[in-house]
Amino acid sequence: MAFQKPPGTQDFLPGAVERWQFVESKAREICRRFNFREIRTPIFESTELFQRGVGETTDIVEKEMYTFTDRGDRSLTLRPEGTAGAVRAYVENKLYGEPDLTKLYYIGPMFRYERAQAGRYRQFHQFGIEALGAVDPALDAEVIALGYTFYTEVGLKGVRVEINSVGTPAVRAAFRERLLSFLEPKRSLLCKDCQSRMDRNPLRVLDCKVDQAHFEGAPSIVDSLDDECRTHFDKVQMYLSDMNIPFSVNPRLVRGLDYYTHTAFEYKAEGIGAIDTIGGGGRYNGLVSEIGGPDQPGVGLGLGLERTVLLLEHQQTELPDLNAIDAYVVALGEAAEREVSKLIYGMRMRGLSVERDYQGRKMKAQMKSADRLKARFTAILGDDELQRGEIALKEMATGEQRFVKLEQLANEIANSK
């Protein structure tokens, strides 16, 4: 072929895209129950937004962003994550002026230039939520609970919640010195990425997937928390326990973004090769002011939809059949052909999913199409039935067939759901 999709991207075709529709509809339905409202932001933003919001020393900003200069000589970047854009919209549209907490969700594509592998793509999709305007640790727990509820209700098994506190900037500054004292004697043993991070962002060293064996006995940031951070973290755990959300504390969990404060968390599951993190998030109390807004606290999460769908396939999870149609209508004869076009339009206006033949095929071939489309009913209209004002209605699951009045066909099928 002359053209193929770019590396690290996917085509979502009929037969597979229905899994995505199920996952996305479940995300929207859960957000409705938790009172989060949808926000849609541009796919590209000012490059500086991500440099300031995500952090210049992160892998995302240093290595993975799709950045270009437009015709107005502006530096723009395809969004690598959703929080910075959502917070920019919160600031620009002055949503902080509303009296109630601002609770937002989004579903859409993100872009990172990284090595494509199972569960990792250059165009990927996230379901994310952001709650802005409150420091209450109960809100951290609610956000974590929403993500866990999503994974549970789409049907995934074995999902684990890991949490940590990364403290405040002051706490991290003190911990940084303790951590560097531990790491310096091991510098030559660590990978090049870790050696670079030691000079710029030592906490990120603990996130390395290569050098974990060298971190045995490393100081824990949990032991460095001040009273405020400790109280906040304890209350998050208390609220999670009250809601029966299973979790464990992982003192090495730091996340790959610079904006986190206090709570950080991840969802883990096995089944996508070496990747076990399927989503995560945390609190970001300084981000709104960092990008030019008032000093408003926030907490949120981002869940990878590719990894969710891959795990559903790996676990062979039974999903609702979104492909099945309500009825396939067969027309036999010229007069019946004309009547069927009117008939199925009326059925569709009643909310039924209906199909017919447009290729002039014999009745046997049309019945095979009805089977392939998993039609609940097949309705057969010939010229004789048309003269009587009736149509033959066959229930495919039982094989039972009966005649019904044409004007009653839609009611018969709708009432059988």
Short mmCIF file of C-alpha atoms in Angstrom, two decimals:
data_model
loop_
_atom_site.label_atom_id
_atom_site.label_comp_id
_atom_site.label_asym_id
_atom_site.label_seq_id
_atom_site.Cartn_x
_atom_site.Cartn_y
_atom_site.Cartn_z
CA MET A 1 0.00 0.00 0.00
CA ALA A 2 1.10 3.57 -0.65
CA PHE A 3 -0.12 4.78 2.76
CA GLN A 4 -0.07 3.23 6.20
CA LYS A 5 -0.91 4.56 9.65
CA PRO A 6 1.99 6.28 11.45
CA PRO A 7 4.06 4.19 13.89
CA GLY A 8 2.55 4.02 17.36
CA THR A 9 -1.02 4.68 16.19
CA GLN A 10 -4.03 2.43 15.67
CA ASP A 11 -7.15 2.05 13.55
CA PHE A 12 -10.19 1.19 15.66
CA LEU A 13 -12.38 -0.92 13.38
CA PRO A 14 -15.97 -2.20 13.71
CA GLY A 15 -15.92 -5.33 15.83
CA ALA A 16 -13.25 -3.91 18.15
CA VAL A 17 -14.35 -0.30 18.58
CA GLU A 18 -17.40 -1.49 20.49
CA ARG A 19 -15.12 -2.33 23.44
CA TRP A 20 -14.04 1.30 23.42
CA GLN A 21 -17.64 2.48 23.28
CA PHE A 22 -18.44 0.31 26.31
CA VAL A 23 -15.45 1.58 28.31
CA GLU A 24 -16.12 5.22 27.45
CA SER A 25 -19.84 4.97 28.24
CA LYS A 26 -18.99 3.40 31.60
CA ALA A 27 -16.58 6.29 32.35
CA ARG A 28 -19.28 8.85 31.53
CA GLU A 29 -21.89 7.05 33.58
CA ILE A 30 -19.64 6.83 36.66
CA CYS A 31 -18.74 10.52 36.35
CA ARG A 32 -22.45 11.35 36.34
CA ARG A 33 -22.87 9.47 39.61
CA PHE A 34 -19.86 11.25 41.16
CA ASN A 35 -21.08 14.63 39.79
CA PHE A 36 -18.15 15.31 37.46
CA ARG A 37 -19.01 17.33 34.32
CA GLU A 38 -17.35 16.93 30.92
CA ILE A 39 -14.81 19.42 29.57
CA ARG A 40 -13.31 19.38 26.05
CA THR A 41 -10.06 21.25 25.48
CA PRO A 42 -7.86 21.70 22.35
CA ILE A 43 -5.64 18.85 21.26
CA PHE A 44 -2.74 21.30 21.00
CA GLU A 45 -1.73 24.05 23.43
CA SER A 46 1.12 26.50 23.94
CA THR A 47 4.36 24.59 24.52
CA GLU A 48 5.09 26.72 27.57
CA LEU A 49 1.92 25.44 29.26
CA PHE A 50 3.38 21.93 29.42
CA GLN A 51 6.89 23.14 30.26
CA ARG A 52 5.58 25.04 33.28
CA GLY A 53 2.76 22.68 34.20
CA VAL A 54 4.24 19.23 33.64
CA GLY A 55 7.84 20.21 34.49
CA GLU A 56 10.92 20.85 32.36
CA THR A 57 12.90 17.98 33.94
CA THR A 58 10.27 15.32 33.23
CA ASP A 59 10.73 12.70 30.50
CA ILE A 60 7.55 13.99 28.87
CA VAL A 61 8.90 17.50 28.30
CA GLU A 62 12.50 16.49 27.63
CA LYS A 63 11.96 13.56 25.28
CA GLU A 64 8.38 12.85 24.33
CA MET A 65 6.48 15.96 23.24
CA TYR A 66 5.26 16.53 19.69
CA THR A 67 6.17 20.23 19.32
CA PHE A 68 5.92 22.38 16.20
CA THR A 69 6.01 26.03 15.16
CA ASP A 70 2.86 27.28 13.44
CA ARG A 71 2.63 29.91 10.70
CA GLY A 72 2.40 32.64 13.31
CA ASP A 73 5.79 31.54 14.69
CA ARG A 74 4.15 30.21 17.86
CA SER A 75 5.49 27.07 19.56
CA LEU A 76 2.62 24.61 19.99
CA THR A 77 2.55 21.07 21.38
CA LEU A 78 0.12 18.20 20.96
CA ARG A 79 -1.11 17.54 24.47
CA PRO A 80 0.92 14.80 26.19
CA GLU A 81 -1.48 14.66 29.17
CA GLY A 82 -4.81 16.18 30.14
CA THR A 83 -4.39 18.02 33.42
CA ALA A 84 -2.45 21.07 32.19
CA GLY A 85 -5.04 21.86 29.51
CA ALA A 86 -7.96 21.35 31.87
CA VAL A 87 -6.39 23.65 34.48
CA ARG A 88 -5.61 26.24 31.78
CA ALA A 89 -9.32 26.19 30.81
CA TYR A 90 -10.27 26.47 34.50
CA VAL A 91 -8.11 29.59 34.84
CA GLU A 92 -8.91 31.20 31.48
CA ASN A 93 -12.67 30.77 31.90
CA LYS A 94 -12.58 31.81 35.59
CA LEU A 95 -14.32 28.65 36.78
CA TYR A 96 -12.74 29.33 40.17
CA GLY A 97 -15.33 32.10 40.57
CA GLU A 98 -18.12 29.55 40.95
CA PRO A 99 -19.26 28.99 44.55
CA ASP A 100 -19.10 25.19 44.33
CA LEU A 101 -16.19 22.85 43.83
CA THR A 102 -15.23 22.47 40.15
CA LYS A 103 -15.34 18.79 39.13
CA LEU A 104 -14.40 18.05 35.51
CA TYR A 105 -13.77 14.98 33.36
CA TYR A 106 -12.44 14.41 29.86
CA ILE A 107 -11.94 11.54 27.42
CA GLY A 108 -9.66 11.94 24.44
CA PRO A 109 -6.36 11.40 22.63
CA MET A 110 -2.95 12.37 24.01
CA PHE A 111 0.40 12.28 22.18
CA ARG A 112 3.89 11.25 23.27
CA TYR A 113 6.85 10.32 21.10
CA GLU A 114 8.06 7.14 22.75
CA ARG A 115 8.95 3.60 21.73
CA ALA A 116 5.76 1.84 20.72
CA GLN A 117 5.03 -1.43 22.53
CA ALA A 118 2.06 -3.28 24.03
CA GLY A 119 0.03 -0.78 26.02
CA ARG A 120 2.18 2.19 24.93
CA TYR A 121 1.37 4.22 21.84
CA ARG A 122 2.33 7.58 20.38
CA GLN A 123 -1.31 8.50 20.09
CA PHE A 124 -3.10 7.10 23.12
CA HIS A 125 -6.32 7.85 24.92
CA GLN A 126 -7.04 8.84 28.49
CA PHE A 127 -10.04 9.17 30.71
CA GLY A 128 -9.21 11.84 33.29
CA ILE A 129 -10.89 13.79 36.06
CA GLU A 130 -9.91 16.99 37.87
CA ALA A 131 -11.43 18.33 41.11
CA LEU A 132 -10.41 21.92 41.89
CA GLY A 133 -11.06 24.19 44.85
CA ALA A 134 -10.69 22.07 48.01
CA VAL A 135 -7.83 20.68 50.12
CA ASP A 136 -10.03 18.16 51.94
CA PRO A 137 -8.34 14.71 51.98
CA ALA A 138 -11.81 13.20 51.53
CA LEU A 139 -11.67 14.57 47.98
CA ASP A 140 -8.38 12.73 47.32
CA ALA A 141 -10.08 9.54 48.50
CA GLU A 142 -13.12 10.21 46.29
CA VAL A 143 -10.93 10.61 43.21
CA ILE A 144 -9.07 7.38 43.98
CA ALA A 145 -12.40 5.62 44.61
CA LEU A 146 -13.81 6.82 41.27
CA GLY A 147 -10.89 5.29 39.38
CA TYR A 148 -11.17 2.02 41.28
CA THR A 149 -14.92 1.95 40.64
CA PHE A 150 -14.31 2.43 36.91
CA TYR A 151 -11.93 -0.52 36.71
CA THR A 152 -14.25 -2.69 38.78
CA GLU A 153 -17.38 -1.90 36.81
CA VAL A 154 -15.84 -2.42 33.37
CA GLY A 155 -15.05 -5.93 34.65
CA LEU A 156 -11.30 -5.91 35.33
CA LYS A 157 -9.98 -8.21 38.04
CA GLY A 158 -6.82 -7.96 40.12
CA VAL A 159 -6.50 -4.16 40.02
CA ARG A 160 -4.36 -2.85 42.89
CA VAL A 161 -4.24 0.67 44.33
CA GLU A 162 -0.88 2.00 45.54
CA ILE A 163 -0.65 5.35 47.32
CA ASN A 164 2.06 7.60 48.70
CA SER A 165 2.54 11.13 49.92
CA VAL A 166 5.10 13.28 48.12
CA GLY A 167 4.62 16.06 50.67
CA THR A 168 4.98 19.76 49.98
CA PRO A 169 7.86 21.53 48.18
CA ALA A 170 9.44 22.24 51.59
CA VAL A 171 9.19 18.59 52.64
CA ARG A 172 10.64 17.44 49.33
CA ALA A 173 13.56 19.88 49.60
CA ALA A 174 14.56 18.39 52.96
CA PHE A 175 14.04 14.84 51.73
CA ARG A 176 16.09 15.60 48.62
CA GLU A 177 19.21 16.08 50.74
CA ARG A 178 18.67 12.81 52.60
CA LEU A 179 18.08 10.97 49.34
CA LEU A 180 21.17 12.42 47.65
CA SER A 181 23.32 11.38 50.61
CA PHE A 182 22.08 7.82 50.06
CA LEU A 183 22.44 7.88 46.26
CA GLU A 184 25.82 9.58 45.78
CA PRO A 185 27.92 6.52 46.76
CA LYS A 186 25.91 4.49 44.21
CA ARG A 187 26.08 7.00 41.35
CA SER A 188 28.44 4.95 39.17
CA LEU A 189 26.18 1.88 39.52
CA LEU A 190 23.07 3.63 38.28
CA CYS A 191 21.79 3.97 34.71
CA LYS A 192 22.44 7.16 32.73
CA ASP A 193 18.88 8.39 33.24
CA CYS A 194 19.21 8.03 37.01
CA GLN A 195 22.56 9.82 37.03
CA SER A 196 21.00 12.71 35.13
CA ARG A 197 17.96 12.80 37.42
CA MET A 198 20.17 12.93 40.51
CA ASP A 199 21.37 16.37 39.42
CA ARG A 200 17.97 17.76 38.45
CA ASN A 201 15.15 15.85 40.18
CA PRO A 202 16.44 13.16 42.56
CA LEU A 203 12.95 11.95 43.59
CA ARG A 204 12.46 10.68 40.04
CA VAL A 205 15.36 8.27 40.56
CA LEU A 206 13.13 6.14 42.79
CA ASP A 207 10.73 5.71 39.85
CA CYS A 208 13.39 3.98 37.72
CA LYS A 209 12.37 0.52 36.51
CA VAL A 210 16.01 -0.55 35.93
CA ASP A 211 17.83 0.23 39.18
CA GLN A 212 15.35 -0.82 41.87
CA ALA A 213 17.83 -3.34 43.30
CA HIS A 214 20.18 -0.46 44.21
CA PHE A 215 17.52 1.35 46.24
CA GLU A 216 17.22 -1.17 49.06
CA GLY A 217 17.42 0.77 52.29
CA ALA A 218 16.74 4.14 50.65
CA PRO A 219 15.14 6.75 52.90
CA SER A 220 11.37 6.99 52.65
CA ILE A 221 9.66 10.29 52.03
CA VAL A 222 6.83 9.06 54.26
CA ASP A 223 9.27 9.23 57.20
CA SER A 224 10.10 12.84 56.25
CA LEU A 225 6.55 14.20 56.23
CA ASP A 226 5.75 17.14 58.49
CA ASP A 227 2.66 17.13 60.72
CA GLU A 228 0.41 18.72 58.09
CA CYS A 229 1.38 16.23 55.39
CA ARG A 230 1.20 13.29 57.78
CA THR A 231 -2.29 14.25 58.93
CA HIS A 232 -3.48 14.67 55.33
CA PHE A 233 -2.05 11.30 54.29
CA ASP A 234 -3.50 9.53 57.33
CA LYS A 235 -6.95 10.92 56.57
CA VAL A 236 -6.77 9.81 52.92
CA GLN A 237 -6.06 6.28 54.14
CA MET A 238 -8.87 6.52 56.69
CA TYR A 239 -11.43 7.56 54.06
CA LEU A 240 -10.31 4.83 51.65
CA SER A 241 -10.68 2.25 54.42
CA ASP A 242 -14.13 3.59 55.26
CA MET A 243 -15.17 3.06 51.63
CA ASN A 244 -13.61 -0.43 51.54
CA ILE A 245 -11.24 0.59 48.73
CA PRO A 246 -8.24 -1.80 48.99
CA PHE A 247 -4.86 -0.07 48.87
CA SER A 248 -1.24 -0.37 49.93
CA VAL A 249 1.34 2.33 50.73
CA ASN A 250 4.30 2.40 48.33
CA PRO A 251 6.89 4.90 49.67
CA ARG A 252 8.81 4.85 46.34
CA LEU A 253 5.85 5.95 44.27
CA VAL A 254 6.57 9.47 43.00
CA ARG A 255 4.83 9.65 39.56
CA GLY A 256 6.50 11.18 36.51
CA LEU A 257 5.07 14.71 36.70
CA ASP A 258 6.44 17.61 38.71
CA TYR A 259 3.15 19.16 39.81
CA TYR A 260 2.15 16.63 42.47
CA THR A 261 1.89 17.53 46.17
CA HIS A 262 0.65 15.43 49.07
CA THR A 263 -1.19 12.39 47.65
CA ALA A 264 0.14 10.40 44.69
CA PHE A 265 -1.39 7.11 43.59
CA GLU A 266 -1.35 4.48 40.85
CA TYR A 267 -3.53 1.60 39.72
CA LYS A 268 -1.62 -1.60 38.95
CA ALA A 269 -2.56 -4.78 37.09
CA GLU A 270 -0.65 -7.63 35.45
CA GLY A 271 -1.11 -8.73 31.87
CA ILE A 272 0.47 -6.13 29.53
CA GLY A 273 4.04 -7.36 29.27
CA ALA A 274 6.44 -5.43 31.48
CA ILE A 275 3.91 -2.65 32.04
CA ASP A 276 1.85 -2.90 35.21
CA THR A 277 0.73 0.71 35.75
CA ILE A 278 -2.63 1.29 34.06
CA GLY A 279 -3.52 4.69 35.56
CA GLY A 280 -2.68 7.14 38.29
CA GLY A 281 -2.89 10.64 39.61
CA GLY A 282 -2.52 12.81 42.67
CA ARG A 283 -2.97 16.19 44.29
CA TYR A 284 -1.47 19.31 42.68
CA ASN A 285 -1.99 22.26 45.00
CA GLY A 286 0.48 24.58 43.25
CA LEU A 287 -0.40 23.99 39.61
CA VAL A 288 -3.20 26.55 39.19
CA SER A 289 -1.03 29.42 40.42
CA GLU A 290 1.97 28.12 38.44
CA ILE A 291 0.11 28.68 35.17
CA GLY A 292 -1.21 32.10 36.13
CA GLY A 293 -4.37 31.51 38.15
CA PRO A 294 -5.25 32.07 41.80
CA ASP A 295 -3.83 29.78 44.47
CA GLN A 296 -6.42 27.00 44.15
CA PRO A 297 -5.82 23.37 45.17
CA GLY A 298 -6.63 20.44 42.93
CA VAL A 299 -6.55 16.66 42.67
CA GLY A 300 -7.10 14.38 39.67
CA LEU A 301 -6.28 11.22 37.78
CA GLY A 302 -5.61 9.94 34.27
CA LEU A 303 -6.45 6.38 33.22
CA GLY A 304 -5.05 4.78 30.06
CA LEU A 305 -7.88 3.44 27.91
CA GLU A 306 -5.60 1.36 25.64
CA ARG A 307 -4.34 -0.49 28.69
CA THR A 308 -7.87 -0.93 30.00
CA VAL A 309 -9.02 -2.48 26.71
CA LEU A 310 -5.91 -4.68 26.47
CA LEU A 311 -6.53 -6.01 29.97
CA LEU A 312 -10.18 -6.70 29.19
CA GLU A 313 -9.00 -8.79 26.23
CA HIS A 314 -6.25 -10.48 28.27
CA GLN A 315 -8.71 -11.42 31.01
CA GLN A 316 -11.29 -12.50 28.39
CA THR A 317 -13.87 -10.33 30.11
CA GLU A 318 -17.44 -10.80 28.87
CA LEU A 319 -18.76 -7.46 27.62
CA PRO A 320 -22.28 -6.48 26.55
CA ASP A 321 -22.84 -7.20 22.86
CA LEU A 322 -23.12 -3.72 21.36
CA ASN A 323 -23.21 -5.09 17.80
CA ALA A 324 -26.53 -6.92 17.96
CA ILE A 325 -29.43 -5.28 16.14
CA ASP A 326 -33.10 -5.43 17.01
CA ALA A 327 -34.44 -6.57 13.65
CA TYR A 328 -33.54 -7.49 10.09
CA VAL A 329 -36.38 -6.91 7.64
CA VAL A 330 -36.62 -9.02 4.47
CA ALA A 331 -38.64 -7.75 1.50
CA LEU A 332 -39.91 -10.20 -1.14
CA GLY A 333 -41.39 -8.45 -4.14
CA GLU A 334 -41.38 -4.95 -5.61
CA ALA A 335 -44.32 -3.64 -3.59
CA ALA A 336 -42.84 -5.08 -0.37
CA GLU A 337 -39.49 -3.42 -1.16
CA ARG A 338 -41.13 -0.01 -1.21
CA GLU A 339 -43.10 -0.67 1.98
CA VAL A 340 -40.00 -1.90 3.86
CA SER A 341 -38.11 1.36 3.32
CA LYS A 342 -40.96 3.26 5.00
CA LEU A 343 -41.39 0.58 7.64
CA ILE A 344 -37.78 0.46 8.85
CA TYR A 345 -37.52 4.26 8.94
CA GLY A 346 -40.49 4.33 11.32
CA MET A 347 -38.89 1.61 13.45
CA ARG A 348 -35.63 3.54 13.65
CA MET A 349 -37.56 6.62 14.76
CA ARG A 350 -38.87 4.47 17.62
CA GLY A 351 -35.27 3.88 18.76
CA LEU A 352 -34.85 0.41 17.27
CA SER A 353 -31.74 -0.72 15.39
CA VAL A 354 -32.88 -2.18 12.08
CA GLU A 355 -31.20 -3.35 8.86
CA ARG A 356 -32.33 -4.59 5.44
CA ASP A 357 -30.76 -5.81 2.19
CA TYR A 358 -29.63 -3.34 -0.49
CA GLN A 359 -27.80 -5.79 -2.77
CA GLY A 360 -30.71 -7.67 -4.34
CA ARG A 361 -29.80 -10.96 -2.63
CA LYS A 362 -32.00 -14.03 -2.26
CA MET A 363 -33.88 -14.67 0.97
CA LYS A 364 -31.35 -17.31 2.14
CA ALA A 365 -28.46 -14.84 1.86
CA GLN A 366 -30.48 -12.19 3.70
CA MET A 367 -31.18 -14.61 6.56
CA LYS A 368 -27.45 -15.27 6.83
CA SER A 369 -26.91 -11.53 7.13
CA ALA A 370 -29.45 -11.44 9.95
CA ASP A 371 -27.43 -14.12 11.75
CA ARG A 372 -24.14 -12.28 11.25
CA LEU A 373 -25.68 -9.07 12.60
CA LYS A 374 -27.07 -11.02 15.61
CA ALA A 375 -30.57 -9.73 14.95
CA ARG A 376 -33.04 -10.49 17.72
CA PHE A 377 -35.86 -10.71 15.18
CA THR A 378 -36.24 -11.26 11.48
CA ALA A 379 -39.34 -9.77 9.83
CA ILE A 380 -40.33 -11.05 6.38
CA LEU A 381 -42.70 -9.11 4.16
CA GLY A 382 -43.98 -10.53 0.89
CA ASP A 383 -46.66 -9.19 -1.45
CA ASP A 384 -49.30 -11.54 0.04
CA GLU A 385 -48.55 -10.41 3.60
CA LEU A 386 -48.60 -6.79 2.42
CA GLN A 387 -52.10 -7.21 1.00
CA ARG A 388 -53.26 -8.55 4.39
CA GLY A 389 -51.46 -5.74 6.26
CA GLU A 390 -49.31 -8.27 8.12
CA ILE A 391 -45.66 -9.28 8.39
CA ALA A 392 -44.04 -12.55 9.51
CA LEU A 393 -41.99 -11.99 12.67
CA LYS A 394 -39.42 -14.60 13.72
CA GLU A 395 -37.64 -14.53 17.09
CA MET A 396 -34.15 -15.76 16.27
CA ALA A 397 -33.28 -17.15 19.73
CA THR A 398 -36.30 -19.50 19.86
CA GLY A 399 -37.25 -19.90 16.20
CA GLU A 400 -40.83 -18.96 17.08
CA GLN A 401 -42.65 -17.27 14.19
CA ARG A 402 -45.97 -15.42 14.11
CA PHE A 403 -47.78 -12.82 12.06
CA VAL A 404 -48.30 -9.32 13.39
CA LYS A 405 -49.99 -6.25 11.95
CA LEU A 406 -47.60 -3.91 10.14
CA GLU A 407 -48.55 -1.02 12.39
CA GLN A 408 -47.82 -3.17 15.47
CA LEU A 409 -44.36 -4.40 14.38
CA ALA A 410 -42.35 -1.68 16.16
CA ASN A 411 -44.37 -2.14 19.38
CA GLU A 412 -43.90 -5.93 19.34
CA ILE A 413 -40.11 -5.61 19.04
CA ALA A 414 -39.76 -2.68 21.44
CA ASN A 415 -41.86 -4.39 24.13
CA SER A 416 -39.74 -7.56 23.92
CA LYS A 417 -36.60 -5.82 25.22
#
